[in-house]
Amino acid sequence: MSFTLAIVGRPNVGKSTLFNRLVGKRLALVDDQPGVTRDLREGDARLGDLRFTVIDTAGLEEATDESLQGRMRRLTERAVEMADACLFVVDARSGVLPADEVFADILRKKSARVILAANKAEGRAGESGLLEAYALGLGEPLRLSAEHGEGMGELAAELRPLIEAATESAPEVEPQVDIDVDEGDEVPDYVAPHSGKPLQIAVVGRPNAGKSTLINKIIGEDRLLTGPEAGITRDAISVTTDWQGTPTRIFDTAGMRKKAKVQDKLEKLSVSDGLRAVKFAEVVVVLLDVNIPFEQQDLRIADLAEREGRAVVLAVNKWDTEGEKQDKLRALKEQFNRLLPQLRGAPLITVSALTGRGLERLREAILEAHEVWNRRIPTAALNRWLTGMLEQHPPPAPQGKRIKLRYMTQAKSRPPGFVVMCSHPQLLPASYSRYLVNGLRDDFDMPGTPIRLFMRSQNDANPFKGRKKPGPSKLRKHLGPRRAE
């Protein structure tokens, strides 16, 4: 287990900027307005030769009730208890405020090791606040500038003895033994998710569909901030867990509203962060609300996942509140087949994030969709299938030109992509391509997964076709007189 450092402090002191500086990527959302970060975000930090885990937390608030600020504070306090050390950040330009003194007392009781840092201390503007930080009684404050990268060497010097002590006391981990494969052994095409490469899942949907609640139920702890308010989640938070023996990394994304309604700059950043999570995922779970399923925005989100080439699983949440379950399920399936024909055959699972019912069926559907998404079909089987499809329904002859489909092969997986070599590919209508794609789904058992079909001209196979044959003089020049003869 690696050393863990939690970054804590008041809102808008630069915690997320410092987090991005340590991980070397712009993972956390950063904005001038306070209170942008709400959930806990973990990342692998690098500081010189030091390697450790850093946690970005929500700004410490003085609220202790059941409000959103109170729930955010409890989540931050939990991160303080989990971490090996805390980096308490104050704003050197604003100086030490009464809230900083209150939180300094809390950290003395909850954390064994606290490192005090005065951020935004570049230039003369932060000198007075740096001196005021001594009054907190947490030792000499570090002079940092997360925006400009100043003071990182001093921070590394403070962390080095702590990380070395944690490394020495950590138990030794037995190295993983690689399995040798003999030349005669058969290597399977599909490799199940393992600890080195966990299954990547993104949960997307409209605001207040229950995405964070569903992930909390899967991992078995209140790791993500939840509540009745819509739009609580802002960052695309990734959580790594072992889901009944399957190493999994789940991305919780912000609720996606209609593009016309997204006017706030922060909401635009949240939606773009969620779209990036979809691109990195392997399976996308589109979470619907049973009370208002298949709204226009739900259809757009599902179509987006299909266009990105991700395996799609539709989950209908809040199923415990539905009375007429059988009638509702029939209506949902009819709507799904009618409104999302591009995802024909994709699994539709009913779940309850609050009670946990249906999670086992959701897990099985995700694993099956992931296996289909990685599937490869032998070329011989594809060409036998193509011959049967041509006999059953030959391609049309537009403008009197006969289109010949000569052979077919699978060029890629994740998602499955196929190439058909044919004559006049530009004249082949889209309806015939859909006929082939639907046949691939039915005959090779690939329901729901996106399938890419490319038509290529056979003329493109030979790059030298149409070139003039070199004469004897050119051959003598390049090959020599004897070889040219």
CSV table of N, CA, C and O in Angstrom, one decimal, residues 125-243:
chain,number,residue,atom,x,y,z
A,125,ALA,N,3.1,39.8,-2.3
A,125,ALA,CA,1.8,39.8,-1.9
A,125,ALA,C,1.5,38.8,-0.8
A,125,ALA,O,0.5,38.9,0.0
A,126,GLY,N,2.2,37.7,-0.8
A,126,GLY,CA,2.0,36.6,0.1
A,126,GLY,C,2.8,36.6,1.3
A,126,GLY,O,2.7,35.6,2.1
A,127,GLU,N,3.7,37.5,1.5
A,127,GLU,CA,4.6,37.5,2.6
A,127,GLU,C,3.9,37.6,4.0
A,127,GLU,O,4.3,36.9,4.9
A,128,SER,N,3.0,38.6,4.0
A,128,SER,CA,2.3,38.8,5.3
A,128,SER,C,1.5,37.5,5.7
A,128,SER,O,1.5,37.1,6.9
A,129,GLY,N,0.8,36.9,4.7
A,129,GLY,CA,0.0,35.7,5.0
A,129,GLY,C,0.9,34.5,5.4
A,129,GLY,O,0.6,33.7,6.3
A,130,LEU,N,2.1,34.5,4.8
A,130,LEU,CA,3.1,33.4,5.2
A,130,LEU,C,3.5,33.5,6.7
A,130,LEU,O,3.6,32.6,7.4
A,131,LEU,N,3.7,34.8,7.1
A,131,LEU,CA,4.1,35.0,8.5
A,131,LEU,C,3.0,34.7,9.4
A,131,LEU,O,3.2,34.2,10.5
A,132,GLU,N,1.7,35.0,9.0
A,132,GLU,CA,0.6,34.8,9.9
A,132,GLU,C,0.4,33.3,10.1
A,132,GLU,O,-0.2,32.8,11.1
A,133,ALA,N,0.8,32.4,9.1
A,133,ALA,CA,0.6,31.0,9.3
A,133,ALA,C,1.3,30.4,10.4
A,133,ALA,O,0.9,29.3,10.9
A,134,TYR,N,2.4,31.0,10.9
A,134,TYR,CA,3.1,30.5,12.1
A,134,TYR,C,2.2,30.4,13.3
A,134,TYR,O,2.4,29.6,14.2
A,135,ALA,N,1.2,31.3,13.4
A,135,ALA,CA,0.3,31.4,14.5
A,135,ALA,C,-0.6,30.2,14.6
A,135,ALA,O,-1.2,30.0,15.7
A,136,LEU,N,-0.7,29.3,13.6
A,136,LEU,CA,-1.6,28.2,13.7
A,136,LEU,C,-1.0,27.1,14.5
A,136,LEU,O,-1.7,26.1,14.9
A,137,GLY,N,0.3,27.2,14.8
A,137,GLY,CA,1.0,26.2,15.7
A,137,GLY,C,1.2,24.8,15.1
A,137,GLY,O,1.2,23.8,15.8
A,138,LEU,N,1.3,24.8,13.7
A,138,LEU,CA,1.5,23.5,13.0
A,138,LEU,C,2.9,23.4,12.5
A,138,LEU,O,3.2,22.7,11.5
A,139,GLY,N,3.8,24.2,13.0
A,139,GLY,CA,5.2,24.2,12.5
A,139,GLY,C,5.5,25.3,11.5
A,139,GLY,O,4.6,26.1,11.2
A,140,GLU,N,6.6,25.2,10.9
A,140,GLU,CA,7.0,26.2,9.9
A,140,GLU,C,6.2,25.9,8.6
A,140,GLU,O,6.3,24.8,8.0
A,141,PRO,N,5.5,26.9,8.0
A,141,PRO,CA,4.8,26.7,6.8
A,141,PRO,C,5.7,26.7,5.6
A,141,PRO,O,6.7,27.4,5.5
A,142,LEU,N,5.3,25.9,4.6
A,142,LEU,CA,6.0,25.8,3.3
A,142,LEU,C,5.5,26.9,2.4
A,142,LEU,O,4.3,27.2,2.4
A,143,ARG,N,6.4,27.6,1.7
A,143,ARG,CA,6.0,28.6,0.8
A,143,ARG,C,5.8,28.0,-0.6
A,143,ARG,O,6.7,27.6,-1.2
A,144,LEU,N,4.5,27.9,-1.0
A,144,LEU,CA,4.2,27.3,-2.3
A,144,LEU,C,3.5,28.2,-3.2
A,144,LEU,O,2.9,29.2,-2.8
A,145,SER,N,3.6,27.8,-4.5
A,145,SER,CA,2.8,28.4,-5.6
A,145,SER,C,2.4,27.3,-6.5
A,145,SER,O,3.2,26.9,-7.4
A,146,ALA,N,1.2,26.7,-6.3
A,146,ALA,CA,0.8,25.6,-7.1
A,146,ALA,C,0.6,26.0,-8.6
A,146,ALA,O,0.8,25.2,-9.5
A,147,GLU,N,0.3,27.2,-8.8
A,147,GLU,CA,0.1,27.7,-10.2
A,147,GLU,C,1.4,27.7,-10.9
A,147,GLU,O,1.5,27.4,-12.1
A,148,HIS,N,2.5,28.2,-10.3
A,148,HIS,CA,3.7,28.3,-10.9
A,148,HIS,C,4.8,27.3,-10.6
A,148,HIS,O,5.9,27.3,-11.1
A,149,GLY,N,4.4,26.3,-9.7
A,149,GLY,CA,5.3,25.2,-9.4
A,149,GLY,C,6.4,25.6,-8.4
A,149,GLY,O,7.4,24.8,-8.3
A,150,GLU,N,6.3,26.6,-7.7
A,150,GLU,CA,7.3,27.0,-6.7
A,150,GLU,C,7.1,26.3,-5.4
A,150,GLU,O,6.0,26.0,-5.0
A,151,GLY,N,8.2,25.9,-4.8
A,151,GLY,CA,8.2,25.3,-3.5
A,151,GLY,C,8.0,23.8,-3.5
A,151,GLY,O,7.9,23.1,-2.5
A,152,MET,N,8.1,23.2,-4.7
A,152,MET,CA,7.9,21.7,-4.8
A,152,MET,C,9.1,21.0,-4.2
A,152,MET,O,8.9,19.9,-3.6
A,153,GLY,N,10.2,21.6,-4.3
A,153,GLY,CA,11.4,20.9,-3.7
A,153,GLY,C,11.3,20.8,-2.2
A,153,GLY,O,11.7,19.8,-1.6
A,154,GLU,N,10.8,21.9,-1.6
A,154,GLU,CA,10.7,21.9,-0.1
A,154,GLU,C,9.6,20.9,0.3
A,154,GLU,O,9.7,20.3,1.4
A,155,LEU,N,8.5,20.8,-0.5
A,155,LEU,CA,7.5,19.8,-0.2
A,155,LEU,C,8.0,18.4,-0.3
A,155,LEU,O,7.7,17.6,0.6
A,156,ALA,N,8.9,18.2,-1.3
A,156,ALA,CA,9.5,16.8,-1.4
A,156,ALA,C,10.4,16.5,-0.2
A,156,ALA,O,10.4,15.4,0.3
A,157,ALA,N,11.1,17.5,0.3
A,157,ALA,CA,12.0,17.3,1.5
A,157,ALA,C,11.2,16.9,2.7
A,157,ALA,O,11.6,16.1,3.5
A,158,GLU,N,10.0,17.5,2.9
A,158,GLU,CA,9.1,17.2,4.0
A,158,GLU,C,8.5,15.8,3.9
A,158,GLU,O,8.3,15.1,4.9
A,159,LEU,N,8.2,15.4,2.6
A,159,LEU,CA,7.5,14.1,2.4
A,159,LEU,C,8.5,13.0,2.4
A,159,LEU,O,8.1,11.8,2.8
A,160,ARG,N,9.7,13.2,2.1
A,160,ARG,CA,10.6,12.1,1.9
A,160,ARG,C,10.8,11.2,3.1
A,160,ARG,O,10.6,10.0,3.0
A,161,PRO,N,11.1,11.7,4.3
A,161,PRO,CA,11.2,10.8,5.5
A,161,PRO,C,9.9,10.1,5.8
A,161,PRO,O,9.9,9.0,6.3
A,162,LEU,N,8.7,10.8,5.6
A,162,LEU,CA,7.5,10.1,5.9
A,162,LEU,C,7.2,8.9,4.9
A,162,LEU,O,6.8,7.9,5.3
A,163,ILE,N,7.5,9.1,3.6
A,163,ILE,CA,7.3,8.1,2.6
A,163,ILE,C,8.3,6.9,2.9
A,163,ILE,O,7.9,5.8,2.8
A,164,GLU,N,9.5,7.3,3.2
A,164,GLU,CA,10.5,6.2,3.4
A,164,GLU,C,10.1,5.4,4.7
A,164,GLU,O,10.3,4.2,4.7
A,165,ALA,N,9.6,6.1,5.7
A,165,ALA,CA,9.2,5.3,6.9
A,165,ALA,C,8.0,4.4,6.6
A,165,ALA,O,8.0,3.3,7.1
A,166,ALA,N,7.1,4.9,5.8
A,166,ALA,CA,5.9,4.1,5.5
A,166,ALA,C,6.3,2.9,4.6
A,166,ALA,O,5.7,1.8,4.7
A,167,THR,N,7.3,3.1,3.7
A,167,THR,CA,7.7,2.0,2.8
A,167,THR,C,8.4,0.9,3.6
A,167,THR,O,8.3,-0.2,3.3
A,168,GLU,N,9.2,1.3,4.6
A,168,GLU,CA,9.9,0.3,5.4
A,168,GLU,C,9.0,-0.5,6.3
A,168,GLU,O,9.2,-1.7,6.5
A,169,SER,N,7.9,0.1,6.8
A,169,SER,CA,7.0,-0.6,7.6
A,169,SER,C,6.0,-1.4,6.9
A,169,SER,O,5.3,-2.2,7.4
A,170,ALA,N,5.9,-1.1,5.5
A,170,ALA,CA,4.9,-1.8,4.8
A,170,ALA,C,5.3,-3.3,4.5
A,170,ALA,O,6.5,-3.6,4.4
A,171,PRO,N,4.3,-4.2,4.6
A,171,PRO,CA,4.7,-5.7,4.3
A,171,PRO,C,5.1,-5.9,2.9
A,171,PRO,O,4.7,-5.2,2.0
A,172,GLU,N,6.0,-6.9,2.7
A,172,GLU,CA,6.5,-7.2,1.4
A,172,GLU,C,5.4,-7.9,0.6
A,172,GLU,O,4.7,-8.8,1.1
A,173,VAL,N,5.3,-7.5,-0.7
A,173,VAL,CA,4.3,-8.1,-1.6
A,173,VAL,C,5.0,-9.1,-2.5
A,173,VAL,O,6.0,-8.8,-3.1
A,174,GLU,N,4.5,-10.3,-2.5
A,174,GLU,CA,5.1,-11.3,-3.4
A,174,GLU,C,4.9,-10.9,-4.8
A,174,GLU,O,3.9,-10.5,-5.3
A,175,PRO,N,6.0,-11.0,-5.6
A,175,PRO,CA,5.9,-10.6,-7.0
A,175,PRO,C,5.1,-11.6,-7.8
A,175,PRO,O,5.0,-12.8,-7.5
A,176,GLN,N,4.3,-11.0,-8.8
A,176,GLN,CA,3.5,-11.8,-9.6
A,176,GLN,C,4.3,-12.7,-10.6
A,176,GLN,O,5.3,-12.2,-11.1
A,177,VAL,N,3.9,-13.9,-10.7
A,177,VAL,CA,4.7,-14.8,-11.6
A,177,VAL,C,4.0,-14.9,-12.9
A,177,VAL,O,2.8,-15.2,-13.0
A,178,ASP,N,4.7,-14.6,-14.0
A,178,ASP,CA,4.2,-14.6,-15.3
A,178,ASP,C,4.1,-16.1,-15.7
A,178,ASP,O,5.0,-16.9,-15.5
A,179,ILE,N,3.0,-16.4,-16.4
A,179,ILE,CA,2.8,-17.8,-17.0
A,179,ILE,C,3.4,-17.8,-18.3
A,179,ILE,O,3.0,-17.1,-19.2
A,180,ASP,N,4.4,-18.8,-18.5
A,180,ASP,CA,5.0,-18.9,-19.8
A,180,ASP,C,4.0,-19.7,-20.7
A,180,ASP,O,3.4,-20.7,-20.3
A,181,VAL,N,4.0,-19.4,-22.0
A,181,VAL,CA,3.2,-20.0,-23.0
A,181,VAL,C,4.1,-20.7,-23.9
A,181,VAL,O,4.9,-20.1,-24.6
A,182,ASP,N,3.9,-22.0,-24.1
A,182,ASP,CA,4.7,-22.8,-25.0
A,182,ASP,C,4.3,-22.4,-26.4
A,182,ASP,O,3.2,-21.9,-26.7
A,183,GLU,N,5.2,-22.7,-27.4
A,183,GLU,CA,4.8,-22.4,-28.8
A,183,GLU,C,3.6,-23.1,-29.3
A,183,GLU,O,2.9,-22.6,-30.1
A,184,GLY,N,3.4,-24.3,-28.8
A,184,GLY,CA,2.2,-25.1,-29.2
A,184,GLY,C,0.9,-24.7,-28.5
A,184,GLY,O,-0.1,-25.2,-29.0
A,185,ASP,N,1.0,-24.0,-27.5
A,185,ASP,CA,-0.2,-23.6,-26.7
A,185,ASP,C,-1.1,-22.6,-27.5
A,185,ASP,O,-0.5,-21.8,-28.3
A,186,GLU,N,-2.4,-22.6,-27.3
A,186,GLU,CA,-3.3,-21.7,-27.9
A,186,GLU,C,-3.6,-20.6,-27.0
A,186,GLU,O,-4.0,-20.7,-25.9
A,187,VAL,N,-3.3,-19.3,-27.5
A,187,VAL,CA,-3.5,-18.1,-26.6
A,187,VAL,C,-5.0,-17.6,-26.9
A,187,VAL,O,-5.3,-17.4,-28.1
A,188,PRO,N,-5.8,-17.5,-25.9
A,188,PRO,CA,-7.2,-17.0,-26.2
A,188,PRO,C,-7.2,-15.5,-26.6
A,188,PRO,O,-6.3,-14.8,-26.2
A,189,ASP,N,-8.2,-15.2,-27.5
A,189,ASP,CA,-8.3,-13.8,-28.0
A,189,ASP,C,-8.7,-12.9,-26.9
A,189,ASP,O,-8.3,-11.8,-26.7
A,190,TYR,N,-9.7,-13.4,-26.1
A,190,TYR,CA,-10.3,-12.5,-25.0
A,190,TYR,C,-9.5,-12.7,-23.7
A,190,TYR,O,-9.4,-13.8,-23.2
A,191,VAL,N,-9.1,-11.6,-23.2
A,191,VAL,CA,-8.4,-11.7,-21.9
A,191,VAL,C,-9.3,-11.0,-20.9
A,191,VAL,O,-9.7,-9.8,-21.0
A,192,ALA,N,-9.7,-11.7,-19.8
A,192,ALA,CA,-10.6,-11.2,-18.8
A,192,ALA,C,-9.9,-10.1,-18.0
A,192,ALA,O,-8.6,-10.1,-17.9
A,193,PRO,N,-10.6,-9.2,-17.5
A,193,PRO,CA,-10.0,-8.1,-16.7
A,193,PRO,C,-9.2,-8.6,-15.5
A,193,PRO,O,-9.6,-9.6,-14.9
A,194,HIS,N,-8.1,-8.1,-15.2
A,194,HIS,CA,-7.2,-8.5,-14.1
A,194,HIS,C,-6.7,-7.3,-13.4
A,194,HIS,O,-7.0,-6.1,-13.8
A,195,SER,N,-5.9,-7.5,-12.4
A,195,SER,CA,-5.4,-6.4,-11.5
A,195,SER,C,-4.6,-5.4,-12.3
A,195,SER,O,-4.6,-4.2,-12.0
A,196,GLY,N,-3.8,-5.9,-13.3
A,196,GLY,CA,-3.0,-5.0,-14.1
A,196,GLY,C,-3.8,-4.2,-15.1
A,196,GLY,O,-3.3,-3.1,-15.5
A,197,LYS,N,-4.9,-4.7,-15.5
A,197,LYS,CA,-5.8,-4.0,-16.5
A,197,LYS,C,-7.2,-4.2,-16.1
A,197,LYS,O,-7.9,-5.1,-16.6
A,198,PRO,N,-7.7,-3.4,-15.1
A,198,PRO,CA,-9.1,-3.6,-14.7
A,198,PRO,C,-10.1,-3.2,-15.7
A,198,PRO,O,-9.8,-2.5,-16.7
A,199,LEU,N,-11.4,-3.7,-15.5
A,199,LEU,CA,-12.5,-3.3,-16.4
A,199,LEU,C,-12.9,-1.9,-16.2
A,199,LEU,O,-13.1,-1.4,-15.1
A,200,GLN,N,-12.9,-1.1,-17.3
A,200,GLN,CA,-13.2,0.4,-17.2
A,200,GLN,C,-14.7,0.6,-17.5
A,200,GLN,O,-15.1,0.3,-18.6
A,201,ILE,N,-15.4,1.1,-16.5
A,201,ILE,CA,-16.9,1.4,-16.7
A,201,ILE,C,-17.1,2.8,-16.4
A,201,ILE,O,-16.6,3.4,-15.4
A,202,ALA,N,-17.9,3.4,-17.2
A,202,ALA,CA,-18.4,4.8,-17.0
A,202,ALA,C,-19.9,4.8,-16.8
A,202,ALA,O,-20.6,4.2,-17.6
A,203,VAL,N,-20.4,5.4,-15.8
A,203,VAL,CA,-21.8,5.5,-15.5
A,203,VAL,C,-22.3,6.9,-15.9
A,203,VAL,O,-21.8,7.9,-15.3
A,204,VAL,N,-23.2,7.0,-16.9
A,204,VAL,CA,-23.6,8.3,-17.4
A,204,VAL,C,-25.1,8.4,-17.3
A,204,VAL,O,-25.8,7.4,-17.2
A,205,GLY,N,-25.6,9.6,-17.4
A,205,GLY,CA,-27.1,9.8,-17.4
A,205,GLY,C,-27.4,11.2,-17.1
A,205,GLY,O,-26.5,12.1,-16.9
A,206,ARG,N,-28.7,11.5,-17.0
A,206,ARG,CA,-29.2,12.8,-16.7
A,206,ARG,C,-29.0,13.1,-15.2
A,206,ARG,O,-28.7,12.2,-14.4
A,207,PRO,N,-29.0,14.4,-14.8
A,207,PRO,CA,-28.9,14.7,-13.3
A,207,PRO,C,-29.9,14.0,-12.5
A,207,PRO,O,-31.1,13.8,-12.9
A,208,ASN,N,-29.5,13.6,-11.3
A,208,ASN,CA,-30.4,13.0,-10.3
A,208,ASN,C,-31.0,11.7,-10.7
A,208,ASN,O,-32.1,11.3,-10.3
A,209,ALA,N,-30.3,11.0,-11.6
A,209,ALA,CA,-30.7,9.6,-12.0
A,209,ALA,C,-30.2,8.6,-11.0
A,209,ALA,O,-30.7,7.4,-11.0
A,210,GLY,N,-29.3,8.9,-10.1
A,210,GLY,CA,-28.8,8.0,-9.1
A,210,GLY,C,-27.5,7.3,-9.4
A,210,GLY,O,-27.2,6.2,-8.9
A,211,LYS,N,-26.6,8.0,-10.2
A,211,LYS,CA,-25.4,7.4,-10.6
A,211,LYS,C,-24.4,7.2,-9.4
A,211,LYS,O,-23.8,6.2,-9.2
A,212,SER,N,-24.3,8.3,-8.5
A,212,SER,CA,-23.4,8.2,-7.4
A,212,SER,C,-23.9,7.1,-6.4
A,212,SER,O,-23.1,6.4,-5.8
A,213,THR,N,-25.2,7.1,-6.2
A,213,THR,CA,-25.8,6.1,-5.3
A,213,THR,C,-25.5,4.7,-5.7
A,213,THR,O,-25.2,3.8,-5.0
A,214,LEU,N,-25.6,4.5,-7.1
A,214,LEU,CA,-25.4,3.2,-7.6
A,214,LEU,C,-23.9,2.7,-7.4
A,214,LEU,O,-23.7,1.6,-7.0
A,215,ILE,N,-23.0,3.6,-7.6
A,215,ILE,CA,-21.6,3.2,-7.5
A,215,ILE,C,-21.3,3.0,-6.0
A,215,ILE,O,-20.5,2.1,-5.7
A,216,ASN,N,-21.8,3.8,-5.1
A,216,ASN,CA,-21.6,3.5,-3.7
A,216,ASN,C,-22.1,2.2,-3.3
A,216,ASN,O,-21.5,1.5,-2.4
A,217,LYS,N,-23.2,1.8,-3.8
A,217,LYS,CA,-23.8,0.4,-3.5
A,217,LYS,C,-22.9,-0.7,-4.1
A,217,LYS,O,-22.7,-1.7,-3.4
A,218,ILE,N,-22.3,-0.4,-5.2
A,218,ILE,CA,-21.4,-1.5,-5.8
A,218,ILE,C,-20.2,-1.7,-5.0
A,218,ILE,O,-19.7,-2.8,-4.7
A,219,ILE,N,-19.5,-0.5,-4.6
A,219,ILE,CA,-18.3,-0.7,-3.8
A,219,ILE,C,-18.5,-0.9,-2.4
A,219,ILE,O,-17.6,-1.2,-1.6
A,220,GLY,N,-19.8,-0.8,-1.9
A,220,GLY,CA,-20.1,-1.1,-0.5
A,220,GLY,C,-19.7,-0.1,0.5
A,220,GLY,O,-19.6,-0.4,1.7
A,221,GLU,N,-19.5,1.2,0.1
A,221,GLU,CA,-19.2,2.3,1.1
A,221,GLU,C,-19.7,3.6,0.5
A,221,GLU,O,-19.8,3.7,-0.7
A,222,ASP,N,-19.9,4.6,1.4
A,222,ASP,CA,-20.3,5.9,0.9
A,222,ASP,C,-19.1,6.7,0.5
A,222,ASP,O,-18.7,7.7,1.1
A,223,ARG,N,-18.6,6.3,-0.6
A,223,ARG,CA,-17.3,6.9,-1.1
A,223,ARG,C,-17.6,8.2,-1.9
A,223,ARG,O,-16.9,9.2,-1.9
A,224,LEU,N,-18.8,8.3,-2.6
A,224,LEU,CA,-19.2,9.4,-3.4
A,224,LEU,C,-20.3,10.2,-2.7
A,224,LEU,O,-21.1,9.7,-2.0
A,225,LEU,N,-20.3,11.5,-2.9
A,225,LEU,CA,-21.3,12.4,-2.3
A,225,LEU,C,-22.6,12.2,-3.0
A,225,LEU,O,-22.7,12.3,-4.2
A,226,THR,N,-23.7,12.0,-2.2
A,226,THR,CA,-25.0,11.8,-2.7
A,226,THR,C,-26.0,12.7,-2.0
A,226,THR,O,-25.7,13.3,-1.0
A,227,GLY,N,-27.2,12.8,-2.5
A,227,GLY,CA,-28.2,13.6,-1.9
A,227,GLY,C,-29.4,13.9,-2.8
A,227,GLY,O,-29.3,13.5,-4.0
A,228,PRO,N,-30.4,14.5,-2.3
A,228,PRO,CA,-31.6,14.7,-3.2
A,228,PRO,C,-31.4,15.8,-4.2
A,228,PRO,O,-32.2,16.0,-5.1
A,229,GLU,N,-30.4,16.7,-4.0
A,229,GLU,CA,-30.1,17.8,-4.9
A,229,GLU,C,-29.7,17.2,-6.2
A,229,GLU,O,-28.9,16.3,-6.3
A,230,ALA,N,-30.1,17.9,-7.3
A,230,ALA,CA,-29.6,17.5,-8.7
A,230,ALA,C,-28.3,18.2,-9.0
A,230,ALA,O,-28.1,19.3,-8.6
A,231,GLY,N,-27.4,17.5,-9.7
A,231,GLY,CA,-26.2,18.1,-10.1
A,231,GLY,C,-25.1,18.2,-9.0
A,231,GLY,O,-24.3,19.1,-9.0
A,232,ILE,N,-25.1,17.2,-8.0
A,232,ILE,CA,-24.1,17.3,-7.0
A,232,ILE,C,-22.7,17.0,-7.5
A,232,ILE,O,-21.7,17.6,-7.2
A,233,THR,N,-22.6,15.9,-8.3
A,233,THR,CA,-21.3,15.5,-8.9
A,233,THR,C,-20.9,16.5,-10.0
A,233,THR,O,-21.6,16.9,-10.9
A,234,ARG,N,-19.6,16.9,-9.9
A,234,ARG,CA,-19.0,17.8,-10.9
A,234,ARG,C,-17.9,17.2,-11.6
A,234,ARG,O,-17.8,17.2,-12.8
A,235,ASP,N,-16.9,16.6,-10.8
A,235,ASP,CA,-15.8,15.9,-11.5
A,235,ASP,C,-16.2,14.5,-11.9
A,235,ASP,O,-17.1,13.9,-11.3
A,236,ALA,N,-15.5,14.0,-12.9
A,236,ALA,CA,-15.6,12.6,-13.3
A,236,ALA,C,-14.6,11.8,-12.3
A,236,ALA,O,-13.4,11.8,-12.5
A,237,ILE,N,-15.2,11.3,-11.3
A,237,ILE,CA,-14.4,10.6,-10.2
A,237,ILE,C,-14.3,9.1,-10.6
A,237,ILE,O,-15.3,8.4,-10.9
A,238,SER,N,-13.1,8.6,-10.5
A,238,SER,CA,-12.9,7.2,-10.7
A,238,SER,C,-12.6,6.4,-9.4
A,238,SER,O,-11.9,6.9,-8.5
A,239,VAL,N,-13.3,5.3,-9.3
A,239,VAL,CA,-13.2,4.5,-8.1
A,239,VAL,C,-12.7,3.1,-8.5
A,239,VAL,O,-13.3,2.5,-9.4
A,240,THR,N,-11.7,2.6,-7.9
A,240,THR,CA,-11.2,1.2,-8.2
A,240,THR,C,-11.7,0.3,-7.1
A,240,THR,O,-11.6,0.5,-5.9
A,241,THR,N,-12.2,-0.9,-7.5
A,241,THR,CA,-12.8,-1.8,-6.6
A,241,THR,C,-12.7,-3.2,-7.2
A,241,THR,O,-12.4,-3.4,-8.4
A,242,ASP,N,-12.9,-4.2,-6.3
A,242,ASP,CA,-13.0,-5.6,-6.7
A,242,ASP,C,-14.5,-6.0,-6.7
A,242,ASP,O,-15.0,-6.3,-5.6
A,243,TRP,N,-15.1,-6.0,-7.9
A,243,TRP,CA,-16.6,-6.3,-7.9
A,243,TRP,C,-16.8,-7.8,-8.1
A,243,TRP,O,-16.8,-8.3,-9.2
